[in-house]
Short mmCIF file of C-alpha atoms and ligand atoms in Angstrom, two decimals:
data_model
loop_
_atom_site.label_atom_id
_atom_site.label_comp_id
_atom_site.label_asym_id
_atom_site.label_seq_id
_atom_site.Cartn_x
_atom_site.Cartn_y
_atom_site.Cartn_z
CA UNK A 1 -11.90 24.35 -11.33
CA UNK A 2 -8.33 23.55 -11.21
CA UNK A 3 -7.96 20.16 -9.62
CA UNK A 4 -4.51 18.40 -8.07
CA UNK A 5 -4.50 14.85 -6.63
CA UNK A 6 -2.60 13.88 -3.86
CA UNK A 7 -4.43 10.71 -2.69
CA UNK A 8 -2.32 8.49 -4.94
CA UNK A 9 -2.08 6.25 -1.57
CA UNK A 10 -5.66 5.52 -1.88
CA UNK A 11 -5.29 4.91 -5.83
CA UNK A 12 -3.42 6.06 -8.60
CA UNK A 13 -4.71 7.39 -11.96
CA UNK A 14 -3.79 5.09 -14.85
CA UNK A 15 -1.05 6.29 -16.78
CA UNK A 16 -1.61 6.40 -21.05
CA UNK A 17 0.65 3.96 -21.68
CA UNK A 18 -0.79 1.84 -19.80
CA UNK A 19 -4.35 2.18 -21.06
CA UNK A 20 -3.32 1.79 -23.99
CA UNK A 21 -1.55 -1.70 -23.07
CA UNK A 22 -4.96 -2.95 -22.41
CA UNK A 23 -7.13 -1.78 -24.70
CA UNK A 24 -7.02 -4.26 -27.33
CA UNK A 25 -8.14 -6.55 -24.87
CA UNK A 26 -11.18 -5.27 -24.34
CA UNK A 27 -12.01 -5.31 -28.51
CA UNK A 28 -10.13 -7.27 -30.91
CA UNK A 29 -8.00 -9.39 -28.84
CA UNK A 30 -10.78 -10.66 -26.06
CA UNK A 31 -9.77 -13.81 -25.83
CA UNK A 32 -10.22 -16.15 -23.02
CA UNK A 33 -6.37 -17.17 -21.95
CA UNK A 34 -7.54 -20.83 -21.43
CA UNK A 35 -8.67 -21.29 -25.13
CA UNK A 36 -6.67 -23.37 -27.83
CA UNK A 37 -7.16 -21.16 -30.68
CA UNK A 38 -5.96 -18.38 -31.97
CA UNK A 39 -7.87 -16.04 -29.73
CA UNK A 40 -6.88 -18.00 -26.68
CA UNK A 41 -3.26 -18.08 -27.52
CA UNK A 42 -3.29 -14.15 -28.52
CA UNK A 43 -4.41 -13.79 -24.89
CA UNK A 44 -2.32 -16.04 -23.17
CA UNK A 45 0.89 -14.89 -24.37
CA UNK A 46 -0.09 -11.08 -22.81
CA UNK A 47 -1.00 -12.67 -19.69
CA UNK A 48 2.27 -14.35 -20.09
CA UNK A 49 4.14 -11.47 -20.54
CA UNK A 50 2.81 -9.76 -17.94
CA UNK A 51 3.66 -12.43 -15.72
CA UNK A 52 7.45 -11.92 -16.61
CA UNK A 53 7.31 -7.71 -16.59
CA UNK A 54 5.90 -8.51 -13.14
CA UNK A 55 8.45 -11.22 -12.11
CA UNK A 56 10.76 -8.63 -13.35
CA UNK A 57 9.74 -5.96 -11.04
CA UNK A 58 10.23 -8.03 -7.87
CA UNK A 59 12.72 -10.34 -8.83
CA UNK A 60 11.48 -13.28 -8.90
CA UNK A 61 10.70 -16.54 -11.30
CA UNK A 62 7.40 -15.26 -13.66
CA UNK A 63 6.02 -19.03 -12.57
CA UNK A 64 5.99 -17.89 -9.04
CA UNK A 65 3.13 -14.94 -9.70
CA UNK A 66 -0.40 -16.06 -9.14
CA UNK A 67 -2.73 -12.74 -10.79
CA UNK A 68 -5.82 -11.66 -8.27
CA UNK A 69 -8.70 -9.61 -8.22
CA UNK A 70 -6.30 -7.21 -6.17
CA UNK A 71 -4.03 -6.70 -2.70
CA UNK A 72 -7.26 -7.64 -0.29
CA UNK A 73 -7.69 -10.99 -2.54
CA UNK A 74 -3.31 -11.77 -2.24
CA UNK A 75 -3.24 -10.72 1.47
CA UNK A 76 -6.00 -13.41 2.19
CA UNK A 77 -4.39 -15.94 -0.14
CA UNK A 78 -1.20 -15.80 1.54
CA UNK A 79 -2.73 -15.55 5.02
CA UNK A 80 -5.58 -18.23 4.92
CA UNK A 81 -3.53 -20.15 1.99
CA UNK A 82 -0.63 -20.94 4.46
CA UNK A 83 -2.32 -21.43 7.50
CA UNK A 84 -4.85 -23.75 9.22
CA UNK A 85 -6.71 -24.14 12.63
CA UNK A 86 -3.86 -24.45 15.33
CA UNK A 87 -1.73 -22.42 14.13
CA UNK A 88 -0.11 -19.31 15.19
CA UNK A 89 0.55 -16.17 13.23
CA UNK A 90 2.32 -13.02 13.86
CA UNK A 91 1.19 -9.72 12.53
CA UNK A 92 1.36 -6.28 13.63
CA UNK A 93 -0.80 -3.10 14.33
CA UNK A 94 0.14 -1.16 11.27
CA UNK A 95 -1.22 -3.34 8.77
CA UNK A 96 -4.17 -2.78 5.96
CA UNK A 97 -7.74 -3.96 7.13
CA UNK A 98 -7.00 -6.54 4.35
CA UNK A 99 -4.10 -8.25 6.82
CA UNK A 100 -5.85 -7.15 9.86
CA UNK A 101 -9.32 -8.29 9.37
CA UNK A 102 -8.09 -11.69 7.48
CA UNK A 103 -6.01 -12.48 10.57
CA UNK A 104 -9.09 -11.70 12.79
CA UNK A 105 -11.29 -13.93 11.17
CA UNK A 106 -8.11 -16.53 11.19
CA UNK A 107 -8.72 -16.42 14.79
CA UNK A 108 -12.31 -17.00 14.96
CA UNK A 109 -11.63 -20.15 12.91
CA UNK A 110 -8.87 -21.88 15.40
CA UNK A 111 -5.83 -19.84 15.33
CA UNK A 112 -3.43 -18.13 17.42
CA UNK A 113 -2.79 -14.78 16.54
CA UNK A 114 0.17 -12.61 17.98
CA UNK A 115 -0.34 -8.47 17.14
CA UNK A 116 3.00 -6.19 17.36
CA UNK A 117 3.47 -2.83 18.52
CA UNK A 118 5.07 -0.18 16.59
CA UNK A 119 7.47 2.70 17.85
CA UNK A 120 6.39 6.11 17.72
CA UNK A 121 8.39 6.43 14.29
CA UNK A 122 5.93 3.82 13.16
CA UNK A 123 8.56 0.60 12.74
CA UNK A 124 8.58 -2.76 13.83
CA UNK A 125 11.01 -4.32 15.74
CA UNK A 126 12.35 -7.38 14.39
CA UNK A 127 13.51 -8.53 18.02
CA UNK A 128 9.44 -8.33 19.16
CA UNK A 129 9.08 -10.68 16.40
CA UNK A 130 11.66 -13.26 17.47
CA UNK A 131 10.46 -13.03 20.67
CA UNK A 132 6.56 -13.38 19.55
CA UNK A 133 7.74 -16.85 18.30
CA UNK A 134 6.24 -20.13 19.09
CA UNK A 135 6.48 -23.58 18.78
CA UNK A 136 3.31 -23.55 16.78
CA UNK A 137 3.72 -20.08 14.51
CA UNK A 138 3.57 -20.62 10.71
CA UNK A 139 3.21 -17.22 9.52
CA UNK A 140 4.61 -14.04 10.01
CA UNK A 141 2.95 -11.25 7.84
CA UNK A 142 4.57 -8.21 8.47
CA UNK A 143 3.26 -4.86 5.39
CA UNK A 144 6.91 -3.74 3.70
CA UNK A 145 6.15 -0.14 3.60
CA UNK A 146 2.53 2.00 5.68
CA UNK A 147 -0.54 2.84 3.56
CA UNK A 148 -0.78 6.18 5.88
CA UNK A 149 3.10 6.93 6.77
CA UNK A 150 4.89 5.78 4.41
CA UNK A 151 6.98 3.94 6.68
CA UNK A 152 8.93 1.48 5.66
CA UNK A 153 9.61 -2.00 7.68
CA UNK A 154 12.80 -4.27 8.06
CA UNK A 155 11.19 -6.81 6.34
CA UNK A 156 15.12 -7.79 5.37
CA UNK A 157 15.48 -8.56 8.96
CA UNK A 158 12.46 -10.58 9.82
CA UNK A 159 12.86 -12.78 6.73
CA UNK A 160 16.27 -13.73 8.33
CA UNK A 161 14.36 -14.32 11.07
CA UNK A 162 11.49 -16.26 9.70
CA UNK A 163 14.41 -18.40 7.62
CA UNK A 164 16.10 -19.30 10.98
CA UNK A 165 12.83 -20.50 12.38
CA UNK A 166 11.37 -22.30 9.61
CA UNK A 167 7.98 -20.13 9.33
CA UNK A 168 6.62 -18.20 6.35
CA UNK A 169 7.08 -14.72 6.00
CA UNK A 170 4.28 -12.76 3.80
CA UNK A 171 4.48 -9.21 3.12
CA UNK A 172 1.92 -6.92 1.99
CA UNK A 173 4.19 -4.98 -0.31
CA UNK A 174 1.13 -3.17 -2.12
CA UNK A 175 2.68 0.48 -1.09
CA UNK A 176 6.02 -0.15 -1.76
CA UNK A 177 6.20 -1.69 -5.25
CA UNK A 178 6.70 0.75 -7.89
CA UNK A 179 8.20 3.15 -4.77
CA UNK A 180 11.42 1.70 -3.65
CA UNK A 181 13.49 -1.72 -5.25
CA UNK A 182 11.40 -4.67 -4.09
CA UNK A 183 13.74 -7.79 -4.13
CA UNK A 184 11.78 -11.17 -2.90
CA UNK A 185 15.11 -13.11 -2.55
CA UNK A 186 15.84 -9.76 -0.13
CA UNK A 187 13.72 -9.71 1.42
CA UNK A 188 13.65 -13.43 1.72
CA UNK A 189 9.80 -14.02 2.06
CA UNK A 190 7.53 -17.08 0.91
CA UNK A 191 4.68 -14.85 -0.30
CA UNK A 192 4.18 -10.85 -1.16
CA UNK A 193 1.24 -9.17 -2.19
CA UNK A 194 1.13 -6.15 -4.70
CA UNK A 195 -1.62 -4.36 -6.16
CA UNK A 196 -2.58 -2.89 -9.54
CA UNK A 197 -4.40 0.19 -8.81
CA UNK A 198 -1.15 1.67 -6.34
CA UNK A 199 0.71 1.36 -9.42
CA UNK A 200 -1.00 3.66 -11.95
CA UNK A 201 -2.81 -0.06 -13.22
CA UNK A 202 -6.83 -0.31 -13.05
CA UNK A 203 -8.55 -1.27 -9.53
CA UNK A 204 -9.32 -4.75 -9.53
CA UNK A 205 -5.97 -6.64 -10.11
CA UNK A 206 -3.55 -7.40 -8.38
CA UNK A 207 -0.64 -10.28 -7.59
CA UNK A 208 0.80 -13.04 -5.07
CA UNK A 209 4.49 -13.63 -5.41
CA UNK A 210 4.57 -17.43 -4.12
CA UNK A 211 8.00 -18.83 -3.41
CA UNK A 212 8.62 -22.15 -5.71
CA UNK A 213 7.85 -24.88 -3.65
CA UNK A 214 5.42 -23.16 -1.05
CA UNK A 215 2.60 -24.96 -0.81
CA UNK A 216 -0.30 -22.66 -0.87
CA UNK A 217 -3.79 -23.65 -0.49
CA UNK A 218 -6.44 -21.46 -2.99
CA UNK A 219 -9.18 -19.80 -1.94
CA UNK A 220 -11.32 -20.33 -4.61
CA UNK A 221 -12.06 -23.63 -6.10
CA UNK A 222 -12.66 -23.98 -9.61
CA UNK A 223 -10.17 -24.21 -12.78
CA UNK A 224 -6.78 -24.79 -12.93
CA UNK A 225 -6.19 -21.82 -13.31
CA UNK A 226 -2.75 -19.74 -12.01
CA UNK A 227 -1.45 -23.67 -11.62
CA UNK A 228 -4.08 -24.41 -9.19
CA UNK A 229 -3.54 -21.22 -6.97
CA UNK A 230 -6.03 -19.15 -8.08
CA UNK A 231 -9.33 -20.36 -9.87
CA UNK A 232 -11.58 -18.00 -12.17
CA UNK A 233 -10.94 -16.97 -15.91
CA UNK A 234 -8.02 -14.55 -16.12
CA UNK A 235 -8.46 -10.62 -16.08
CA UNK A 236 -6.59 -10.20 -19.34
CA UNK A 237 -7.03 -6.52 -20.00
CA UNK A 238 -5.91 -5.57 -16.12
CA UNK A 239 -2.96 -8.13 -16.24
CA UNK A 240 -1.89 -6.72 -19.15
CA UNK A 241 -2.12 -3.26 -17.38
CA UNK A 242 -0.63 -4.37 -14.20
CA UNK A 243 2.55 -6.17 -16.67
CA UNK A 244 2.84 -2.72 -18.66
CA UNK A 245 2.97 -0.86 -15.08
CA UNK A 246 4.90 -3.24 -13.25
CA UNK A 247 7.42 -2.17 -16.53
CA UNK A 248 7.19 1.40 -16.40
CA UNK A 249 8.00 1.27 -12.48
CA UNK A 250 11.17 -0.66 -13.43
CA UNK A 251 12.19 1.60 -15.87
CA UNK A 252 11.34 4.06 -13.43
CA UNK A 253 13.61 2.97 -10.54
CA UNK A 254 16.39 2.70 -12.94
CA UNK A 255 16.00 5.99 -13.75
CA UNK A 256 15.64 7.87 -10.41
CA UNK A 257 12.12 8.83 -10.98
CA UNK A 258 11.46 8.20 -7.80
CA UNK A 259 14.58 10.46 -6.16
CA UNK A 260 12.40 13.26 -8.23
CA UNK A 261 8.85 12.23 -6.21
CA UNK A 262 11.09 12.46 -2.81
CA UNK A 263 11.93 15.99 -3.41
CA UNK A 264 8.62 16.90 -4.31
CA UNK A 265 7.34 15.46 -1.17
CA UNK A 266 10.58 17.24 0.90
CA UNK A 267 9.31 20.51 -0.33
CA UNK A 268 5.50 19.94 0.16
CA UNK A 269 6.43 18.69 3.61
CA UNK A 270 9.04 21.24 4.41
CA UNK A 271 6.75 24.27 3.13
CA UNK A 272 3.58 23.20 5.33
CA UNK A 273 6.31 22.96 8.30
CA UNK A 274 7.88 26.73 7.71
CA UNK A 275 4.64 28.13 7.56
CA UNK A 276 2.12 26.16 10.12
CA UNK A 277 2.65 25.97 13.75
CA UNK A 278 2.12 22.93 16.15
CA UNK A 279 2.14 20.82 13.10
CA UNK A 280 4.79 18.02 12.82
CA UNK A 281 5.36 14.58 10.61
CA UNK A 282 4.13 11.35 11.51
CA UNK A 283 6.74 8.72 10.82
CA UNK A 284 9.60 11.42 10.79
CA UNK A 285 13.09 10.13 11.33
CA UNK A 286 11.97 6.54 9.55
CA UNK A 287 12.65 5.14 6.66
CA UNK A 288 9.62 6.17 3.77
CA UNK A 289 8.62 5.49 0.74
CA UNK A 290 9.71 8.43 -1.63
CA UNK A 291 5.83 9.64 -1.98
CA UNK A 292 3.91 9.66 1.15
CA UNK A 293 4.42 11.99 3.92
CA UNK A 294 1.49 12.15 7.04
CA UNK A 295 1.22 15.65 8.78
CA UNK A 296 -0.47 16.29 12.07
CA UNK A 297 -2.33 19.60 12.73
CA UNK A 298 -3.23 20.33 16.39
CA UNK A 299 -6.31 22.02 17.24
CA UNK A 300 -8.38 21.29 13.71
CA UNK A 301 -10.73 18.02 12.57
CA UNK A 302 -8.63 16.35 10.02
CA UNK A 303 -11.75 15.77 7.75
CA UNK A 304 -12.60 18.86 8.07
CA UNK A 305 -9.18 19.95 6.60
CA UNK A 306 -9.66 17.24 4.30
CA UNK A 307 -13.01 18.50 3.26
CA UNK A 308 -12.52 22.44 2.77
CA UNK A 309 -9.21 21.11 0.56
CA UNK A 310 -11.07 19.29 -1.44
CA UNK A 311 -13.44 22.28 -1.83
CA UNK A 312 -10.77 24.42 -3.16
CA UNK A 313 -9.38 21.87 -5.45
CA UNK A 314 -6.88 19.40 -2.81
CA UNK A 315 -7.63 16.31 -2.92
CA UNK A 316 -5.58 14.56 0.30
CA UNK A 317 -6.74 12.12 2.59
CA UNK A 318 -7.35 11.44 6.61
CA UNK A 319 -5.77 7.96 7.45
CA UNK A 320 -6.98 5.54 5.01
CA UNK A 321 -9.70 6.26 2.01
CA UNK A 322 -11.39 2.18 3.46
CA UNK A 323 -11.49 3.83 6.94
CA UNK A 324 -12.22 7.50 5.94
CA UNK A 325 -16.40 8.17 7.47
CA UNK A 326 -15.40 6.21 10.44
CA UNK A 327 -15.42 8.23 13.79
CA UNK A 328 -12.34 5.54 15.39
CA UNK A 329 -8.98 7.62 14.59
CA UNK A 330 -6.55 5.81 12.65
CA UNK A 331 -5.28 2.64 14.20
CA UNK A 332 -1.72 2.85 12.46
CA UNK A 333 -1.41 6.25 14.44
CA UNK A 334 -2.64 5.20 17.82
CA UNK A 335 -0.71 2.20 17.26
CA UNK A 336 2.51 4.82 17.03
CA UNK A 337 1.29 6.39 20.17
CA UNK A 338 -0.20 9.84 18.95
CA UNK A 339 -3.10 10.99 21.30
CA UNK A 340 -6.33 10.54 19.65
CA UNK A 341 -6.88 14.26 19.07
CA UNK A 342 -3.75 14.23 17.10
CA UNK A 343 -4.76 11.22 15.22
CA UNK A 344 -8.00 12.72 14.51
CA UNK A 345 -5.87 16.03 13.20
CA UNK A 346 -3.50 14.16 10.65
CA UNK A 347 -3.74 14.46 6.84
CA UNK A 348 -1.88 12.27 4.38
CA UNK A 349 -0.77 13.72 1.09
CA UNK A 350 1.03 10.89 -1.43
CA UNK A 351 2.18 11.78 -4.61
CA UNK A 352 2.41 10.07 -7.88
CA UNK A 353 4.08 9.75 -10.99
CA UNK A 354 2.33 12.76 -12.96
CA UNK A 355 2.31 15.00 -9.30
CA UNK A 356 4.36 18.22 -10.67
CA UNK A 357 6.07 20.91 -8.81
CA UNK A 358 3.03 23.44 -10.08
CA UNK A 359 0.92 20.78 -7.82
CA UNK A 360 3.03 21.19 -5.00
CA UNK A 361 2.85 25.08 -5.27
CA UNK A 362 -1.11 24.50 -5.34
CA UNK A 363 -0.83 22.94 -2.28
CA UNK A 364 1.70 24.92 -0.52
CA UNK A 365 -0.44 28.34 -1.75
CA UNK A 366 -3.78 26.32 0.56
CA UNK A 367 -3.00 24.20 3.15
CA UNK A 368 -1.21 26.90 5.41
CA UNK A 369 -4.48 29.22 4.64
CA UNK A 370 -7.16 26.54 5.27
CA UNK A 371 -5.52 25.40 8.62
CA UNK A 372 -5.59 28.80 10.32
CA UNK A 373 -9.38 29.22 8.80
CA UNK A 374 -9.82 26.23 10.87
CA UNK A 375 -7.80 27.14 13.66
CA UNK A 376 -10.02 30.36 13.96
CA UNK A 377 -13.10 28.00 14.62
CA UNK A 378 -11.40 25.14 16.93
CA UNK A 379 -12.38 25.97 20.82
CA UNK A 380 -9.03 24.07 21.56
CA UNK A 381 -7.23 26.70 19.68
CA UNK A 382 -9.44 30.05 20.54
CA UNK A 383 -8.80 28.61 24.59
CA UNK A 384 -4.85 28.16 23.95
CA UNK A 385 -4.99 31.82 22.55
CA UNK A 386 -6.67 33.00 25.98
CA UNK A 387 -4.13 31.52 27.70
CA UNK A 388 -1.38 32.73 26.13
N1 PLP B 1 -2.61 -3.40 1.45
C1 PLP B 1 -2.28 -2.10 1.53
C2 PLP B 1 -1.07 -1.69 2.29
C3 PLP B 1 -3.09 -1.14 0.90
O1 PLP B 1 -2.77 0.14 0.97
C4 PLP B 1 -4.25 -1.59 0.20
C5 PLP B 1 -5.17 -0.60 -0.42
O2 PLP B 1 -5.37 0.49 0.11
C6 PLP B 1 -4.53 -2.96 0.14
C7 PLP B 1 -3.68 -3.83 0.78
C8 PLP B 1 -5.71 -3.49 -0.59
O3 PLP B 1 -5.49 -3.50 -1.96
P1 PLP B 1 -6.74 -3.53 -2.98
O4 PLP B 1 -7.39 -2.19 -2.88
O5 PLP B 1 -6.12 -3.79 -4.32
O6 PLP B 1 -7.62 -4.64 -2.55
#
């Protein structure tokens, strides 16, 4: 069966070039990075390199990028890492489980925890988070760009902000790396968390940007490895991958790849919106990254769309894959206001670097087709028909 994949929100294929980056590391070169010899060294100088393809990418110092098992592990770095009992964070609705249930348990262990609301385009405002302040607040961790819109924040804004007050600013920038330009000085935050697996890299790696001079405290305790920040025997093979994609995304950028992935997404979203009724976008009118667009469509399940899709070859996803099986609609679209029916009826399609326009004609060819099979079995539908 012909399959196309446009889930790349929830992860992203790994690209050939980049497999074949890490191989070695898994046979001849498996060295451990901490080792004095000849192995060791081999392995050190790719995690090395990595570190600077990687520094590259965000614009940073390569010394200020402690590796992680992923974005859950540098989202609870920078939040538990820069925080202690007492203290107050700010954080807002939108963000991934891995902000929203680190800053949760933050507060069951002694701090004060401020959540914003969102506009119903899905953005932050930075004036919310100068108000939120407090004499006490250390952290603001505010996502750069939505896992299920797209959105994009003014993270530029509430660094200034942070700067002026003296607090830490962290942002989860796991959906925007690789997507739009990603500048830490910018964007002017202490810590950022990416991930390797949004990024055509392998699940299970991922990266803190830590500003020189932030004191961070680890989460694990073991080697000195990552210069204290991070202890546990390096994931050579995945940093390797993660450098080598961090690389490719550069060269990317400068190319205008991603212009290319915005027009694909224009035409997917404008096609759905010619042909389907009482459907609209989630997030319209805001900034986005160039891949991700969120569609509502009233009167049908959204599993259920995402479901009989999948059947015929779609793969797309209802809010996000962690929360996907849970009966709760998505909290980043309640958060925007949507009524839970419309919540429950949204579908995310994200694109990726090897989506092509044949994909987008796949989709275009089924999603107007499976919605009104849908329609034709939703009682909301069948009694709006009576009444009209
Ligand atoms: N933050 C955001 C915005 C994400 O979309 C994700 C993954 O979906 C994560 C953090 C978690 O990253 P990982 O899956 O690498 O732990």
């Amino acid at each position: 069966m012909h399959r196309v994949y446009l889930d790349n929100n929830a992860t992203t294929p790994i690209l050939p070039e980049v497999f074949e980056a890490m191989r070695p590391y898994f046979g001849e070169r498996f060295g451990n990075a901490s080792s004095i010899h000849r192995h060791g060294q081999d392995a050190r100088a790719a995690v090395e390199g990595a570190r600077e393809s990687i520094a590259a990418l965000l614009a940073c110092h390569p010394s200020e990028i402690v590796f992680t098992s992923g974005g859950t592990e540098a989202d609870n770095l920078a939040i538990f890492g820069l925080t202690a009992a007492g203290d107050h964070l700010i954080t807002s609705g939108i963000e991934h489980d891995a902000v929203i249930h680190a800053c949760k348990h933050a507060e069951e262990v002694g701090c004060e925890v401020t959540v914003l609301p969102v506009d119903a385009h899905g953005v932050i405002d930075p004036t919310d988070v100068r108000r939120a302040l407090q004499p006490n607040t250390k952290l603001i961790s505010i996502m750069m760009a939505n896992n299920e819109t797209g959105v994009l924040q003014p993270v530029g804004e509430i660094g200034k902000i942070a700067a002026e007050a003296g607090v830490f600013f962290h942002t989860d920038a796991v959906q925007a790396a690789g997507k739009v330009a990603v500048n830490v000085q910018e964007i002017g935050c202490h810590a950022l968390s990416i991930s390797g697996h949004k990024v055509h890299a392998p699940q299970g790696v991922g990266a803190l940007y830590v500003r020189k001079g932030t004191k961070i405290r680890p989460l694990l305790y073991g080697g000195r490895h990552e210069r204290s920040r991070r202890a546990g025997t390096e994931n050579v093979p995945g940093i390797v991958a993660l450098g080598k994609a961090a690389q490719l995304a550069k060269e990317g950028l400068v190319r205008g790849d991603e212009q290319k992935i915005a027009a694909l997404r224009d035409r997917l979203q404008q096609g759905v919106l010619n042909q389907v009724q009482e459907a609209g976008v989630n997030g319209d009118g805001a900034p986005r990254v160039p891949n991700t667009t969120n569609i509502y469509f009233d009167h049908i399940e959204g599993e259920a769309l995402v479901i009989s899709l999948d059947l015929k070859g779609l793969a797309v996803s209802a809010g996000s894959a962690c929360s996907s099986g849970a009966v709760e609609p998505s909290h980043v679209l309640v958060s925007m206001g949507l009524r839970p029916d419309r919540a429950h009826a949204s579908i995310r399609f994200s694109l990726g670097k090897q989506t092509t326009a044949a994909d987008i004609d796949f989709a275009l060819a089924l999603v107007p087709e499976t919605v009104a099979r849908l329609r034709e079995l939703s009682p909301s539908f069948k009694r709006q028909a009576v009444r009209a």
